[in-house]
Amino acid sequence: PLHDGKEQTANGTSHKTSLTVPYLNPLVLRKELENILTQEGDIALIKPEFVDEHPIIYWNLLWLMERIESKTHLPELCLPVPSDKEHIDPLSKVKTVHIQCLWDNLSLHTEASGPPMYLLYRETQPTSPLIKALLTDHAQLNKNVIQQIISAIRCNDFATPLKRLANERHKLKSNGVERSHSFYRDILFLALTAIG
């Protein structure tokens, strides 16, 4: 989940702030929440400090509640506490919070491992075979291999893409290129991009 909101500065201008936390699957989230409730009690879920003390749990809970369209008090916890002079509905400020699930964090990829397959797939391919041959980067996966993997996935064949990708990575490794991307994630993200 990504928290992207606006904060007011002393001179009245606003600026965007963002916070990125890792996604927790519901089973892990439940276990972590149970641990917090066991250690801190139910009262922990109504304290505004919960946001700063357990940001990963908080934002994942908020994301989950949004996904299942459940009413919750959780958005109020991240809002500034209004002073006694203000009579503004605190929920009206929730509109400044934007939560977005990111299925990949590009800052985690190193140049040494090269871009994941879905990014290679998105690149525009030159139309001329001569230009295509000249631009072939031997440190990256061949775009024909990526197309073959997509074709196999469309036929509900997962074994062929795994074998093909393992073979290509072995060739790259023999050329001194080590791709550290998980096979599963690399194929899954390619399928999400190419097939939807």
Coordinates of N, CA, C and O in Angstrom, one line a residue:
P1 N 0.8 -1.2 0.0 CA 0.0 0.0 0.0 C 0.9 1.3 0.0 O 1.9 1.3 0.6
L2 N 0.4 2.3 -0.6 CA 1.1 3.5 -0.6 C 0.2 4.6 -0.1 O -0.9 4.8 -0.5
H3 N 0.8 5.3 0.9 CA 0.0 6.5 1.5 C 0.6 7.7 0.8 O 1.7 8.0 0.9
D4 N -0.3 8.4 0.2 CA 0.1 9.6 -0.6 C -0.9 10.7 -0.2 O -2.0 10.7 -0.7
G5 N -0.5 11.7 0.6 CA -1.4 12.7 1.0 C -0.8 14.1 0.9 O 0.4 14.2 0.5
K6 N -1.5 15.1 1.4 CA -0.9 16.4 1.4 C -0.9 16.9 2.9 O -1.8 16.7 3.6
E7 N 0.1 17.6 3.2 CA 0.2 18.2 4.5 C 0.4 19.7 4.4 O 1.1 20.2 3.5
Q8 N -0.2 20.4 5.4 CA -0.1 21.8 5.4 C 1.2 22.2 6.1 O 1.6 21.7 7.1
T9 N 1.9 23.2 5.5 CA 3.1 23.7 6.2 C 2.8 25.0 6.9 O 1.6 25.5 6.8
A10 N 3.7 25.5 7.6 CA 3.5 26.7 8.4 C 3.0 27.9 7.6 O 2.2 28.7 8.0
N11 N 3.5 28.0 6.3 CA 3.1 29.2 5.5 C 1.9 29.0 4.7 O 1.5 29.8 3.9
G12 N 1.2 27.8 5.0 CA -0.1 27.6 4.3 C 0.0 26.8 3.0 O -1.0 26.4 2.5
T13 N 1.2 26.6 2.5 CA 1.3 25.8 1.3 C 1.2 24.3 1.6 O 1.4 23.9 2.7
S14 N 0.9 23.5 0.6 CA 0.8 22.1 0.9 C 1.8 21.4 0.0 O 2.2 21.8 -1.0
H15 N 2.2 20.2 0.5 CA 3.1 19.4 -0.3 C 2.8 17.9 -0.1 O 2.1 17.6 0.9
K16 N 3.1 17.1 -1.0 CA 2.8 15.7 -1.0 C 3.8 14.9 -0.2 O 5.0 15.2 -0.2
T17 N 3.3 14.0 0.6 CA 4.2 13.1 1.4 C 3.8 11.7 1.0 O 2.6 11.4 0.7
S18 N 4.7 10.8 1.0 CA 4.3 9.4 0.7 C 5.1 8.4 1.6 O 6.2 8.7 2.1
L19 N 4.5 7.3 1.8 CA 5.0 6.3 2.6 C 4.7 4.9 1.9 O 3.5 4.7 1.6
T20 N 5.7 4.1 1.7 CA 5.5 2.8 1.1 C 5.8 1.8 2.1 O 6.8 1.8 2.8
V21 N 4.8 0.8 2.2 CA 5.0 -0.3 3.2 C 4.8 -1.6 2.4 O 4.1 -1.6 1.4
P22 N 5.5 -2.7 2.8 CA 5.3 -4.0 2.1 C 3.9 -4.5 2.3 O 3.3 -4.3 3.4
Y23 N 3.4 -5.2 1.3 CA 2.1 -5.9 1.4 C 2.2 -7.1 2.2 O 3.2 -7.9 2.1
L24 N 1.2 -7.3 3.1 CA 1.2 -8.6 3.9 C 0.0 -9.4 3.4 O -1.1 -8.8 3.3
N25 N 0.1 -10.7 3.2 CA -1.0 -11.4 2.8 C -1.9 -11.5 4.0 O -1.5 -11.4 5.2
P26 N -3.2 -11.8 3.8 CA -4.2 -11.8 5.0 C -3.8 -12.7 6.1 O -4.1 -12.3 7.3
L27 N -3.2 -13.8 5.9 CA -2.9 -14.7 7.0 C -1.8 -14.1 7.8 O -1.8 -14.2 9.1
V28 N -0.8 -13.5 7.2 CA 0.3 -12.9 8.0 C -0.2 -11.7 8.7 O 0.1 -11.5 9.9
L29 N -1.1 -10.9 8.0 CA -1.7 -9.7 8.7 C -2.5 -10.1 9.9 O -2.3 -9.5 11.0
R30 N -3.2 -11.2 9.8 CA -4.0 -11.7 10.9 C -3.1 -12.1 12.1 O -3.4 -11.7 13.2
K31 N -2.1 -12.8 11.8 CA -1.1 -13.2 12.9 C -0.5 -12.0 13.5 O -0.4 -12.0 14.8
E32 N 0.0 -11.1 12.7 CA 0.6 -9.9 13.3 C -0.4 -9.1 14.1 O 0.0 -8.6 15.2
L33 N -1.6 -9.0 13.7 CA -2.6 -8.2 14.4 C -3.0 -8.9 15.7 O -3.1 -8.3 16.8
E34 N -3.0 -10.3 15.7 CA -3.3 -11.0 16.9 C -2.1 -10.8 17.9 O -2.4 -10.7 19.1
N35 N -0.9 -10.7 17.4 CA 0.2 -10.5 18.3 C 0.1 -9.1 19.0 O 0.4 -9.0 20.2
I36 N -0.3 -8.1 18.2 CA -0.4 -6.8 18.8 C -1.6 -6.7 19.8 O -1.4 -6.2 20.9
L37 N -2.7 -7.4 19.5 CA -3.8 -7.4 20.4 C -3.5 -8.1 21.7 O -3.9 -7.8 22.8
T38 N -2.7 -9.2 21.6 CA -2.3 -9.9 22.8 C -1.4 -9.1 23.6 O -1.5 -9.1 24.9
Q39 N -0.4 -8.4 23.0 CA 0.5 -7.6 23.8 C 0.0 -6.3 24.3 O 0.3 -5.8 25.4
E40 N -0.9 -5.6 23.5 CA -1.3 -4.2 23.8 C -2.8 -4.1 24.1 O -3.2 -3.1 24.6
G41 N -3.5 -5.1 23.8 CA -5.0 -5.1 24.0 C -5.7 -4.4 22.9 O -5.2 -3.8 22.0
D42 N -7.1 -4.5 23.0 CA -8.0 -4.0 21.9 C -7.8 -2.5 21.8 O -8.0 -1.9 20.7
I43 N -7.5 -1.8 22.9 CA -7.4 -0.4 22.9 C -6.3 0.2 21.9 O -6.4 1.3 21.5
A44 N -5.4 -0.7 21.6 CA -4.3 -0.2 20.6 C -4.9 0.2 19.3 O -4.4 1.1 18.6
L45 N -6.1 -0.4 18.9 CA -6.7 -0.1 17.6 C -7.4 1.2 17.5 O -7.9 1.6 16.5
I46 N -7.6 1.9 18.7 CA -8.2 3.2 18.6 C -7.3 4.4 19.0 O -7.7 5.5 18.9
K47 N -6.0 4.0 19.2 CA -5.0 5.1 19.5 C -4.4 5.6 18.2 O -4.0 4.8 17.4
P48 N -4.3 6.9 18.1 CA -3.7 7.5 16.9 C -2.2 7.0 16.8 O -1.6 7.0 15.7
E49 N -1.6 6.7 17.9 CA -0.2 6.2 17.9 C 0.0 4.9 17.1 O 1.1 4.6 16.7
F50 N -1.1 4.2 17.0 CA -1.0 2.9 16.2 C -0.5 3.1 14.8 O 0.3 2.2 14.4
V51 N -0.8 4.2 14.2 CA -0.3 4.5 12.8 C 1.2 4.5 12.8 O 1.9 3.9 11.9
D52 N 1.9 5.2 13.7 CA 3.3 5.4 13.7 C 4.0 4.2 14.4 O 5.1 3.8 14.0
E53 N 3.4 3.5 15.3 CA 4.0 2.4 16.0 C 3.9 1.1 15.2 O 4.8 0.3 15.3
H54 N 2.9 1.0 14.4 CA 2.7 -0.2 13.5 C 2.3 0.1 12.1 O 1.2 -0.2 11.7
P55 N 3.1 0.9 11.4 CA 2.7 1.4 10.1 C 2.4 0.3 9.1 O 1.5 0.4 8.3
I56 N 3.2 -0.8 9.1 CA 2.9 -1.9 8.1 C 1.5 -2.5 8.4 O 0.8 -2.7 7.4
I57 N 1.3 -2.8 9.6 CA 0.0 -3.4 10.0 C -1.2 -2.4 9.7 O -2.2 -2.8 9.1
Y58 N -1.0 -1.2 10.1 CA -2.0 -0.2 9.9 C -2.4 0.0 8.4 O -3.6 -0.1 8.1
W59 N -1.4 0.2 7.5 CA -1.7 0.5 6.1 C -2.3 -0.8 5.4 O -3.1 -0.7 4.6
N60 N -1.8 -1.9 5.9 CA -2.3 -3.2 5.3 C -3.8 -3.4 5.8 O -4.6 -3.8 5.0
L61 N -4.1 -3.1 7.0 CA -5.4 -3.2 7.5 C -6.4 -2.2 6.7 O -7.5 -2.6 6.3
L62 N -5.9 -1.0 6.6 CA -6.6 0.0 5.8 C -6.9 -0.4 4.4 O -8.0 -0.3 3.9
W63 N -5.9 -1.0 3.8 CA -6.0 -1.5 2.4 C -7.0 -2.6 2.3 O -7.9 -2.6 1.5
L64 N -6.9 -3.5 3.3 CA -7.9 -4.7 3.3 C -9.3 -4.2 3.5 O -10.2 -4.7 2.8
M65 N -9.5 -3.2 4.4 CA -10.9 -2.7 4.7 C -11.4 -2.0 3.4 O -12.6 -2.1 3.1
E66 N -10.5 -1.4 2.7 CA -10.9 -0.7 1.4 C -11.3 -1.8 0.4 O -12.3 -1.6 -0.3
R67 N -10.5 -2.9 0.3 CA -10.8 -3.9 -0.7 C -12.1 -4.6 -0.4 O -12.8 -5.0 -1.4
I68 N -12.4 -4.9 0.9 CA -13.7 -5.6 1.2 C -14.9 -4.6 1.4 O -16.0 -5.0 1.7
E69 N -14.6 -3.3 1.1 CA -15.6 -2.2 1.3 C -16.3 -2.3 2.6 O -17.5 -2.2 2.7
S70 N -15.5 -2.3 3.7 CA -16.0 -2.4 5.0 C -15.8 -1.0 5.7 O -14.8 -0.3 5.5
K71 N -16.8 -0.6 6.4 CA -16.7 0.7 7.1 C -15.8 0.5 8.3 O -15.8 -0.6 9.0
T72 N -14.9 1.5 8.6 CA -13.9 1.3 9.6 C -13.6 2.7 10.1 O -13.7 3.7 9.4
H73 N -13.1 2.7 11.4 CA -12.6 4.0 12.0 C -11.1 4.2 11.6 O -10.6 5.3 11.9
L74 N -10.5 3.3 11.0 CA -9.0 3.4 10.8 C -8.6 4.6 10.0 O -7.5 5.2 10.4
P75 N -9.3 5.1 9.0 CA -8.8 6.4 8.4 C -8.6 7.6 9.3 O -7.8 8.4 9.2
E76 N -9.5 7.6 10.3 CA -9.5 8.7 11.3 C -8.2 8.7 12.1 O -7.7 9.8 12.6
L77 N -7.6 7.6 12.3 CA -6.3 7.5 13.1 C -5.2 8.3 12.5 O -4.3 8.7 13.2
C78 N -5.1 8.4 11.1 CA -4.0 9.0 10.5 C -4.2 10.5 10.3 O -3.4 11.2 9.8
L79 N -5.4 11.0 10.7 CA -5.7 12.4 10.6 C -5.2 13.2 11.8 O -5.1 12.8 12.9
P80 N -4.8 14.5 11.5 CA -4.4 15.3 12.6 C -5.6 15.6 13.6 O -6.7 15.7 13.1
V81 N -5.3 15.6 14.8 CA -6.4 15.9 15.8 C -6.8 17.4 15.7 O -5.9 18.2 15.9
P82 N -8.1 17.6 15.4 CA -8.5 19.0 15.3 C -8.5 19.7 16.6 O -8.7 19.1 17.7
S83 N -8.1 21.0 16.6 CA -8.2 21.8 17.8 C -9.6 22.1 18.2 O -10.5 21.9 17.4
D84 N -9.8 22.5 19.5 CA -11.2 22.8 19.9 C -11.9 23.9 19.1 O -13.1 23.9 19.0
K85 N -11.1 24.8 18.5 CA -11.6 25.9 17.8 C -12.2 25.5 16.4 O -13.0 26.1 15.8
E86 N -11.6 24.3 15.9 CA -12.1 23.9 14.6 C -13.3 23.0 14.7 O -13.4 22.2 15.6
H87 N -14.3 23.2 13.9 CA -15.5 22.4 13.9 C -15.6 21.8 12.5 O -16.7 21.8 11.9
I88 N -14.5 21.2 12.0 CA -14.5 20.6 10.7 C -14.7 19.1 10.8 O -14.1 18.5 11.7
D89 N -15.5 18.5 10.0 CA -15.7 17.1 10.1 C -14.3 16.4 9.7 O -13.8 16.6 8.6
P90 N -13.7 15.6 10.6 CA -12.4 15.0 10.4 C -12.4 14.1 9.2 O -11.4 13.9 8.5
L91 N -13.6 13.5 8.9 CA -13.6 12.6 7.7 C -13.5 13.3 6.4 O -13.2 12.7 5.4
S92 N -13.8 14.6 6.4 CA -13.6 15.3 5.1 C -12.2 15.4 4.7 O -11.9 15.6 3.5
K93 N -11.2 15.3 5.6 CA -9.8 15.3 5.3 C -9.3 14.0 4.8 O -8.2 13.9 4.3
V94 N -10.1 12.9 4.9 CA -9.7 11.6 4.4 C -9.4 11.7 2.9 O -8.6 10.9 2.4
K95 N -10.1 12.6 2.2 CA -9.9 12.7 0.8 C -8.4 13.0 0.4 O -8.1 12.8 -0.8
T96 N -7.6 13.4 1.3 CA -6.3 13.7 1.0 C -5.4 12.5 1.1 O -4.2 12.6 0.8
V97 N -5.9 11.4 1.5 CA -5.1 10.1 1.6 C -5.5 9.2 0.4 O -6.6 8.9 0.1
H98 N -4.5 8.8 -0.3 CA -4.6 7.9 -1.4 C -3.9 6.6 -1.2 O -2.7 6.7 -0.9
I99 N -4.5 5.5 -1.3 CA -3.9 4.2 -1.0 C -3.8 3.5 -2.4 O -4.9 3.3 -3.0
Q100 N -2.7 3.0 -2.7 CA -2.5 2.3 -4.0 C -1.6 1.1 -3.7 O -0.6 1.1 -3.1
C101 N -2.1 -0.1 -4.2 CA -1.3 -1.3 -4.1 C -0.4 -1.4 -5.3 O -0.8 -1.4 -6.4
L102 N 0.9 -1.5 -4.9 CA 1.9 -1.6 -6.0 C 2.5 -3.0 -6.0 O 2.9 -3.5 -5.0
W103 N 2.4 -3.7 -7.1 CA 2.8 -5.1 -7.1 C 4.3 -5.2 -7.5 O 4.8 -6.4 -7.5
D104 N 5.0 -4.2 -7.7 CA 6.4 -4.2 -7.8 C 7.0 -2.9 -7.4 O 6.4 -1.8 -7.6
N105 N 8.2 -2.9 -6.8 CA 8.9 -1.7 -6.4 C 10.1 -1.7 -7.2 O 11.1 -2.4 -6.9
L106 N 10.2 -0.8 -8.2 CA 11.3 -0.7 -9.1 C 12.6 -0.4 -8.4 O 13.7 -0.7 -8.9
S107 N 12.6 0.3 -7.3 CA 13.8 0.6 -6.6 C 14.5 -0.6 -6.0 O 15.7 -0.5 -5.6
L108 N 13.8 -1.7 -6.0 CA 14.5 -3.0 -5.5 C 15.3 -3.7 -6.5 O 16.1 -4.6 -6.2
H109 N 15.2 -3.3 -7.8 CA 16.0 -3.9 -8.8 C 17.3 -3.3 -9.0 O 17.4 -2.0 -9.1
T110 N 18.4 -4.1 -9.0 CA 19.7 -3.6 -9.2 C 20.0 -3.6 -10.7 O 19.4 -4.4 -11.5
E111 N 20.9 -2.7 -11.1 CA 21.3 -2.7 -12.5 C 22.0 -4.1 -12.9 O 21.8 -4.5 -14.1
A112 N 22.6 -4.7 -12.0 CA 23.3 -5.9 -12.3 C 22.4 -7.1 -12.7 O 22.7 -7.9 -13.5
S113 N 21.2 -7.1 -12.1 CA 20.2 -8.2 -12.4 C 19.4 -7.8 -13.6 O 18.6 -8.7 -14.1
G114 N 19.4 -6.6 -14.1 CA 18.6 -6.2 -15.2 C 17.2 -6.1 -14.9 O 16.7 -6.4 -13.8
P115 N 16.4 -5.5 -15.8 CA 15.0 -5.2 -15.6 C 14.2 -6.5 -15.6 O 14.6 -7.5 -16.3
P116 N 13.1 -6.6 -14.9 CA 12.3 -7.8 -14.9 C 11.6 -7.9 -16.3 O 11.6 -7.0 -17.1
M117 N 11.1 -9.1 -16.6 CA 10.6 -9.4 -17.9 C 9.4 -8.5 -18.3 O 9.3 -8.1 -19.5
Y118 N 8.6 -8.1 -17.4 CA 7.4 -7.3 -17.7 C 7.9 -5.9 -18.2 O 7.2 -5.3 -19.1
L119 N 9.0 -5.4 -17.7 CA 9.5 -4.1 -18.2 C 10.1 -4.3 -19.6 O 10.0 -3.4 -20.5
L120 N 10.8 -5.4 -19.8 CA 11.3 -5.7 -21.2 C 10.2 -5.8 -22.2 O 10.3 -5.4 -23.3
Y121 N 9.1 -6.4 -21.7 CA 7.9 -6.6 -22.6 C 7.3 -5.2 -23.0 O 6.9 -5.0 -24.1
R122 N 7.3 -4.3 -22.0 CA 6.7 -3.0 -22.3 C 7.5 -2.1 -23.3 O 6.9 -1.2 -23.9
E123 N 8.8 -2.4 -23.4 CA 9.6 -1.6 -24.3 C 9.1 -1.7 -25.7 O 8.7 -2.8 -26.1
T124 N 9.2 -0.6 -26.4 CA 8.8 -0.7 -27.8 C 9.8 -1.4 -28.6 O 11.0 -1.2 -28.4
Q125 N 9.4 -2.2 -29.5 CA 10.3 -3.0 -30.3 C 10.5 -2.3 -31.7 O 9.5 -2.0 -32.3
P126 N 11.7 -2.2 -32.1 CA 11.9 -1.6 -33.5 C 11.4 -2.5 -34.6 O 11.4 -3.7 -34.4
T127 N 10.9 -1.8 -35.6 CA 10.2 -2.6 -36.7 C 11.3 -3.2 -37.6 O 11.0 -4.3 -38.2
S128 N 12.4 -2.6 -37.8 CA 13.4 -3.1 -38.7 C 14.2 -4.3 -38.1 O 14.7 -4.2 -37.0
P129 N 14.3 -5.5 -38.8 CA 15.1 -6.6 -38.3 C 16.5 -6.2 -38.1 O 17.2 -6.7 -37.2
L130 N 17.1 -5.3 -39.0 CA 18.5 -4.9 -38.8 C 18.7 -4.1 -37.6 O 19.6 -4.4 -36.8
I131 N 17.8 -3.1 -37.3 CA 17.9 -2.3 -36.1 C 17.7 -3.2 -34.9 O 18.4 -3.1 -33.9
K132 N 16.7 -4.2 -35.0 CA 16.4 -5.1 -33.9 C 17.7 -5.9 -33.5 O 18.0 -6.1 -32.4
A133 N 18.4 -6.4 -34.6 CA 19.6 -7.1 -34.3 C 20.7 -6.3 -33.7 O 21.5 -6.7 -32.9
L134 N 20.8 -5.0 -34.2 CA 21.9 -4.2 -33.7 C 21.6 -3.8 -32.2 O 22.6 -3.6 -31.4
L135 N 20.3 -3.7 -31.8 CA 20.0 -3.2 -30.5 C 19.9 -4.4 -29.5 O 19.6 -4.2 -28.3
T136 N 20.1 -5.6 -29.9 CA 20.0 -6.8 -29.0 C 21.0 -6.6 -27.9 O 22.2 -6.5 -28.2
D137 N 20.5 -6.7 -26.7 CA 21.4 -6.6 -25.5 C 21.6 -8.0 -25.0 O 20.7 -8.6 -24.6
H138 N 22.8 -8.5 -25.1 CA 23.1 -9.9 -24.7 C 23.1 -10.0 -23.2 O 23.3 -11.1 -22.7
A139 N 22.9 -8.9 -22.5 CA 22.9 -9.0 -21.0 C 21.4 -9.1 -20.5 O 21.2 -9.2 -19.4
Q140 N 20.5 -9.1 -21.5 CA 19.1 -9.2 -21.1 C 18.4 -10.4 -21.8 O 19.0 -10.9 -22.8
L141 N 17.2 -10.7 -21.4 CA 16.5 -11.8 -22.0 C 16.0 -11.4 -23.4 O 15.6 -10.2 -23.6
N142 N 16.1 -12.3 -24.3 CA 15.7 -12.1 -25.7 C 14.1 -11.9 -25.7 O 13.4 -12.6 -25.0
K143 N 13.7 -10.9 -26.5 CA 12.3 -10.6 -26.6 C 11.5 -11.7 -27.2 O 10.3 -11.9 -26.9
N144 N 12.1 -12.5 -28.0 CA 11.4 -13.7 -28.6 C 11.1 -14.7 -27.5 O 10.0 -15.3 -27.5
V145 N 12.0 -14.9 -26.6 CA 11.8 -15.8 -25.5 C 10.6 -15.3 -24.6 O 9.8 -16.1 -24.2
I146 N 10.6 -14.0 -24.4 CA 9.5 -13.4 -23.6 C 8.1 -13.7 -24.3 O 7.1 -14.1 -23.7
Q147 N 8.1 -13.5 -25.7 CA 6.9 -13.8 -26.4 C 6.5 -15.3 -26.3 O 5.3 -15.6 -26.2
Q148 N 7.5 -16.2 -26.4 CA 7.2 -17.6 -26.2 C 6.6 -17.9 -24.9 O 5.7 -18.8 -24.7
I149 N 7.2 -17.3 -23.8 CA 6.6 -17.5 -22.5 C 5.2 -17.0 -22.4 O 4.3 -17.7 -21.8
I150 N 4.9 -15.9 -23.0 CA 3.5 -15.4 -23.0 C 2.6 -16.3 -23.7 O 1.5 -16.6 -23.2
S151 N 3.0 -16.8 -24.8 CA 2.2 -17.8 -25.6 C 1.9 -19.0 -24.8 O 0.8 -19.6 -24.8
A152 N 2.9 -19.6 -24.1 CA 2.7 -20.8 -23.3 C 1.7 -20.5 -22.2 O 0.8 -21.3 -21.9
I153 N 1.8 -19.3 -21.5 CA 0.9 -19.0 -20.4 C -0.5 -18.9 -20.9 O -1.4 -19.3 -20.3
R154 N -0.7 -18.3 -22.1 CA -2.0 -18.2 -22.7 C -2.7 -19.6 -22.9 O -3.9 -19.7 -22.9
C155 N -1.8 -20.6 -23.0 CA -2.3 -22.0 -23.2 C -2.3 -22.8 -21.9 O -2.4 -24.0 -21.9
N156 N -2.3 -22.0 -20.8 CA -2.2 -22.6 -19.4 C -1.1 -23.6 -19.2 O -1.2 -24.6 -18.5
D157 N 0.0 -23.3 -19.9 CA 1.2 -24.1 -19.7 C 2.2 -23.4 -18.9 O 2.7 -22.3 -19.4
F158 N 2.5 -23.8 -17.7 CA 3.5 -23.1 -16.9 C 4.8 -23.8 -16.9 O 5.9 -23.2 -16.6
A159 N 4.9 -25.1 -17.2 CA 6.1 -25.9 -17.2 C 7.1 -25.3 -18.3 O 8.3 -25.1 -18.1
T160 N 6.6 -25.1 -19.5 CA 7.4 -24.6 -20.6 C 8.0 -23.2 -20.3 O 9.2 -23.1 -20.5
P161 N 7.3 -22.3 -19.8 CA 7.9 -21.0 -19.4 C 9.0 -21.1 -18.4 O 10.1 -20.5 -18.5
L162 N 8.8 -22.0 -17.4 CA 9.8 -22.2 -16.4 C 11.1 -22.8 -17.0 O 12.2 -22.3 -16.7
K163 N 10.9 -23.8 -17.8 CA 12.1 -24.4 -18.5 C 12.8 -23.4 -19.4 O 14.0 -23.3 -19.4
R164 N 12.0 -22.7 -20.2 CA 12.6 -21.7 -21.1 C 13.4 -20.6 -20.4 O 14.4 -20.2 -20.7
L165 N 12.8 -20.1 -19.3 CA 13.4 -19.1 -18.5 C 14.7 -19.6 -17.8 O 15.7 -18.9 -17.8
A166 N 14.6 -20.8 -17.3 CA 15.8 -21.4 -16.7 C 16.9 -21.5 -17.7 O 18.1 -21.2 -17.4
N167 N 16.6 -22.0 -18.9 CA 17.6 -22.1 -19.9 C 18.2 -20.8 -20.3 O 19.4 -20.7 -20.5
E168 N 17.4 -19.8 -20.5 CA 17.9 -18.4 -20.8 C 18.7 -17.9 -19.7 O 19.8 -17.2 -20.0
R169 N 18.3 -18.1 -18.5 CA 19.2 -17.5 -17.4 C 20.5 -18.3 -17.3 O 21.5 -17.7 -16.9
H170 N 20.5 -19.5 -17.6 CA 21.7 -20.3 -17.7 C 22.7 -19.7 -18.7 O 23.9 -19.6 -18.5
K171 N 22.1 -19.4 -19.9 CA 22.9 -18.8 -21.0 C 23.5 -17.4 -20.5 O 24.7 -17.1 -20.7
L172 N 22.7 -16.6 -19.9 CA 23.1 -15.3 -19.4 C 24.2 -15.5 -18.3 O 25.2 -14.7 -18.3
K173 N 24.0 -16.5 -17.4 CA 25.0 -16.7 -16.4 C 26.3 -17.1 -17.0 O 27.4 -16.6 -16.5
S174 N 26.3 -17.8 -18.0 CA 27.6 -18.2 -18.7 C 28.3 -17.0 -19.3 O 29.5 -17.0 -19.5
N175 N 27.5 -15.9 -19.6 CA 28.0 -14.7 -20.1 C 28.4 -13.7 -19.0 O 28.7 -12.5 -19.2
G176 N 28.2 -14.2 -17.7 CA 28.6 -13.3 -16.6 C 27.4 -12.5 -16.1 O 27.7 -11.6 -15.3
V177 N 26.2 -12.7 -16.5 CA 25.0 -11.9 -16.1 C 24.2 -12.8 -15.1 O 23.8 -13.9 -15.5
E178 N 24.0 -12.3 -13.9 CA 23.3 -13.0 -12.9 C 21.9 -12.3 -12.7 O 21.9 -11.2 -12.3
R179 N 20.8 -13.0 -13.0 CA 19.5 -12.4 -12.8 C 19.0 -12.9 -11.5 O 18.8 -14.1 -11.3
S180 N 18.7 -12.0 -10.6 CA 18.3 -12.4 -9.2 C 16.8 -12.4 -9.0 O 16.3 -12.7 -8.0
H181 N 16.0 -12.1 -10.1 CA 14.6 -12.1 -10.0 C 14.0 -13.5 -9.7 O 14.5 -14.5 -10.3
S182 N 13.0 -13.6 -8.9 CA 12.4 -14.9 -8.6 C 11.7 -15.3 -9.9 O 11.1 -14.5 -10.6
F183 N 11.9 -16.6 -10.3 CA 11.2 -17.2 -11.5 C 9.7 -16.9 -11.4 O 9.1 -16.5 -12.4
Y184 N 9.1 -17.3 -10.3 CA 7.6 -17.1 -10.2 C 7.2 -15.7 -10.4 O 6.3 -15.4 -11.1
R185 N 7.9 -14.8 -9.6 CA 7.5 -13.3 -9.7 C 7.7 -12.8 -11.1 O 6.9 -12.0 -11.7
D186 N 8.8 -13.2 -11.7 CA 9.2 -12.7 -13.1 C 8.1 -13.1 -14.1 O 7.6 -12.3 -14.9
I187 N 7.7 -14.4 -14.0 CA 6.6 -14.9 -14.9 C 5.3 -14.3 -14.6 O 4.5 -13.9 -15.5
L188 N 4.9 -14.3 -13.3 CA 3.7 -13.7 -12.8 C 3.5 -12.3 -13.3 O 2.4 -11.9 -13.8
F189 N 4.5 -11.4 -13.0 CA 4.4 -10.0 -13.4 C 4.3 -9.8 -14.9 O 3.6 -8.9 -15.4
L190 N 5.0 -10.7 -15.7 CA 4.9 -10.6 -17.1 C 3.5 -11.0 -17.5 O 2.9 -10.3 -18.4
A191 N 2.9 -12.0 -16.9 CA 1.5 -12.4 -17.3 C 0.5 -11.3 -16.9 O -0.4 -11.0 -17.7
L192 N 0.7 -10.7 -15.8 CA -0.2 -9.6 -15.4 C -0.1 -8.4 -16.4 O -1.1 -7.8 -16.8
T193 N 1.1 -8.2 -16.9 CA 1.3 -7.1 -17.8 C 0.7 -7.4 -19.2 O 0.0 -6.6 -19.9
A194 N 1.1 -8.6 -19.7 CA 0.8 -9.0 -21.1 C -0.7 -9.5 -21.2 O -1.3 -9.2 -22.3
I195 N -1.2 -10.2 -20.2 CA -2.5 -10.8 -20.4 C -3.6 -10.1 -19.5 O -4.7 -10.1 -19.9
G196 N -3.2 -9.6 -18.4 CA -4.1 -8.9 -17.5 C -4.7 -9.8 -16.4 O -4.3 -11.0 -16.3

